[in-house]
C-alpha cells in the first residue's frame, strides 16, 4: 500500500520561499514518476510540477522559473522548492505517485498524500 506524506507548508510573506517534501513508502520509489499538485479554495486541483524516474521535469506555466522539483531516491522523497511566492500560490499542495507515459505524467487516482497548506500573505 502506497503512502505519501507531505511536509514543509506554512505561512510566508509574498516574495518568500518554502520547500515542500513528500516521502513515499510501500512502493519502489526509484522507478516511480512523481507530481506536485495544488488546490486553492473554490478551484479545481491543478498540476504544478512533475518528475519522471529518469529526471525529466515539467512545470505549469504559472510556476516556471520560480518553483523547482527534485527527487532523492535514497530517501524516497520528492521536493518542491518554491521561490518568489505570490498570494495566488496559496493552496493545499499534494504529492502524487504516478506513471510517466509517452505523452507525459499520468497521475494515480489513489496515490495522494494528505496535503500541506501553503499560505502566502501580501
Short mmCIF file of C-alpha atoms in Angstrom, two decimals:
data_model
loop_
_atom_site.label_atom_id
_atom_site.label_comp_id
_atom_site.label_asym_id
_atom_site.label_seq_id
_atom_site.Cartn_x
_atom_site.Cartn_y
_atom_site.Cartn_z
CA UNK A 1 0.00 0.00 0.00
CA UNK A 2 1.46 3.29 -1.10
CA UNK A 3 1.67 6.06 1.49
CA UNK A 4 2.71 9.61 0.73
CA UNK A 5 3.40 12.13 3.49
CA UNK A 6 3.89 15.81 2.69
CA UNK A 7 5.53 18.38 4.92
CA UNK A 8 7.00 21.87 4.77
CA UNK A 9 3.95 24.04 4.26
CA UNK A 10 3.29 27.17 6.25
CA UNK A 11 2.65 30.90 6.21
CA UNK A 12 5.08 33.08 4.30
CA UNK A 13 5.12 36.64 3.02
CA UNK A 14 4.99 37.37 -0.68
CA UNK A 15 8.44 37.03 -2.18
CA UNK A 16 9.47 34.41 0.32
CA UNK A 17 10.39 30.76 -0.13
CA UNK A 18 9.30 27.38 1.13
CA UNK A 19 10.44 23.84 0.45
CA UNK A 20 7.90 21.06 0.46
CA UNK A 21 8.83 17.42 0.95
CA UNK A 22 6.91 14.26 0.14
CA UNK A 23 8.16 10.93 1.42
CA UNK A 24 6.83 7.71 -0.06
CA UNK A 25 6.58 4.22 1.39
CA UNK A 26 5.13 0.96 0.17
CA UNK A 27 6.47 1.39 -3.34
CA UNK A 28 9.65 1.17 -5.39
CA UNK A 29 10.18 4.89 -5.37
CA UNK A 30 13.12 4.95 -7.77
CA UNK A 31 11.00 3.79 -10.71
CA UNK A 32 8.00 5.97 -9.93
CA UNK A 33 7.08 9.26 -11.52
CA UNK A 34 6.05 11.90 -9.01
CA UNK A 35 3.97 15.02 -9.20
CA UNK A 36 3.06 18.04 -7.13
CA UNK A 37 -0.47 19.42 -7.40
CA UNK A 38 -2.31 22.18 -5.62
CA UNK A 39 -5.89 23.13 -4.89
CA UNK A 40 -6.97 26.61 -3.91
CA UNK A 41 -10.35 27.27 -2.26
CA UNK A 42 -13.15 27.07 -4.78
CA UNK A 43 -10.85 25.86 -7.55
CA UNK A 44 -10.03 22.52 -9.11
CA UNK A 45 -6.84 20.68 -8.30
CA UNK A 46 -4.11 21.58 -10.78
CA UNK A 47 -0.71 20.18 -11.61
CA UNK A 48 2.29 22.23 -10.51
CA UNK A 49 5.36 20.15 -11.34
CA UNK A 50 6.16 16.58 -12.31
CA UNK A 51 9.31 14.49 -12.49
CA UNK A 52 9.95 11.12 -14.10
CA UNK A 53 12.12 8.35 -12.67
CA UNK A 54 14.80 9.42 -15.12
CA UNK A 55 14.65 13.07 -14.13
CA UNK A 56 12.51 14.50 -16.91
CA UNK A 57 10.75 17.54 -15.47
CA UNK A 58 7.80 19.69 -16.45
CA UNK A 59 6.18 22.70 -14.80
CA UNK A 60 2.94 24.55 -15.15
CA UNK A 61 3.37 27.93 -16.81
CA UNK A 62 2.30 29.72 -13.63
CA UNK A 63 5.31 28.48 -11.65
CA UNK A 64 8.07 28.20 -14.27
CA UNK A 65 11.23 29.91 -13.13
CA UNK A 66 10.02 30.12 -9.52
CA UNK A 67 9.38 26.51 -8.44
CA UNK A 68 11.81 23.62 -8.76
CA UNK A 69 11.05 19.92 -8.34
CA UNK A 70 13.70 17.38 -7.42
CA UNK A 71 13.94 13.89 -6.02
CA UNK A 72 16.23 11.90 -3.75
CA UNK A 73 15.72 8.22 -4.44
CA UNK A 74 17.89 7.24 -1.47
CA UNK A 75 15.38 8.99 0.81
CA UNK A 76 12.23 8.06 -1.17
CA UNK A 77 11.47 11.77 -1.21
CA UNK A 78 10.43 14.35 -3.78
CA UNK A 79 10.85 18.05 -3.10
CA UNK A 80 9.27 21.25 -4.33
CA UNK A 81 11.38 24.35 -3.82
CA UNK A 82 9.11 27.37 -4.10
CA UNK A 83 10.68 30.79 -4.53
CA UNK A 84 9.28 34.26 -5.16
CA UNK A 85 5.96 33.15 -3.73
CA UNK A 86 2.83 35.08 -4.61
CA UNK A 87 -0.53 35.30 -2.85
CA UNK A 88 -2.04 33.34 -5.75
CA UNK A 89 0.19 30.40 -4.82
CA UNK A 90 -1.91 29.95 -1.68
CA UNK A 91 -3.36 26.44 -1.76
CA UNK A 92 -3.18 22.98 -0.31
CA UNK A 93 -0.30 21.21 -2.01
CA UNK A 94 -0.47 17.47 -2.66
CA UNK A 95 2.02 14.98 -3.99
CA UNK A 96 1.04 12.14 -6.25
CA UNK A 97 2.76 8.95 -7.35
CA UNK A 98 2.04 8.19 -10.99
CA UNK A 99 3.37 6.84 -14.24
CA UNK A 100 5.35 8.58 -16.96
CA UNK A 101 3.74 7.88 -20.31
CA UNK A 102 4.90 8.75 -23.81
CA UNK A 103 2.73 11.84 -23.62
CA UNK A 104 3.74 12.82 -20.09
CA UNK A 105 2.74 12.36 -16.48
CA UNK A 106 -0.25 10.14 -15.75
CA UNK A 107 -1.39 10.66 -12.12
CA UNK A 108 -2.69 7.90 -9.94
CA UNK A 109 -6.29 8.26 -8.82
CA UNK A 110 -5.49 6.72 -5.45
CA UNK A 111 -1.88 7.56 -4.55
CA UNK A 112 -2.22 11.00 -2.99
CA UNK A 113 -0.75 12.50 0.15
CA UNK A 114 -2.86 14.24 2.77
CA UNK A 115 -1.77 17.67 1.60
CA UNK A 116 0.11 20.55 3.20
CA UNK A 117 -1.22 24.10 3.42
CA UNK A 118 0.76 26.92 1.88
CA UNK A 119 -0.44 30.44 2.63
CA UNK A 120 1.23 33.47 1.07
CA UNK A 121 0.36 36.84 2.57
CA UNK A 122 0.55 40.06 0.60
#
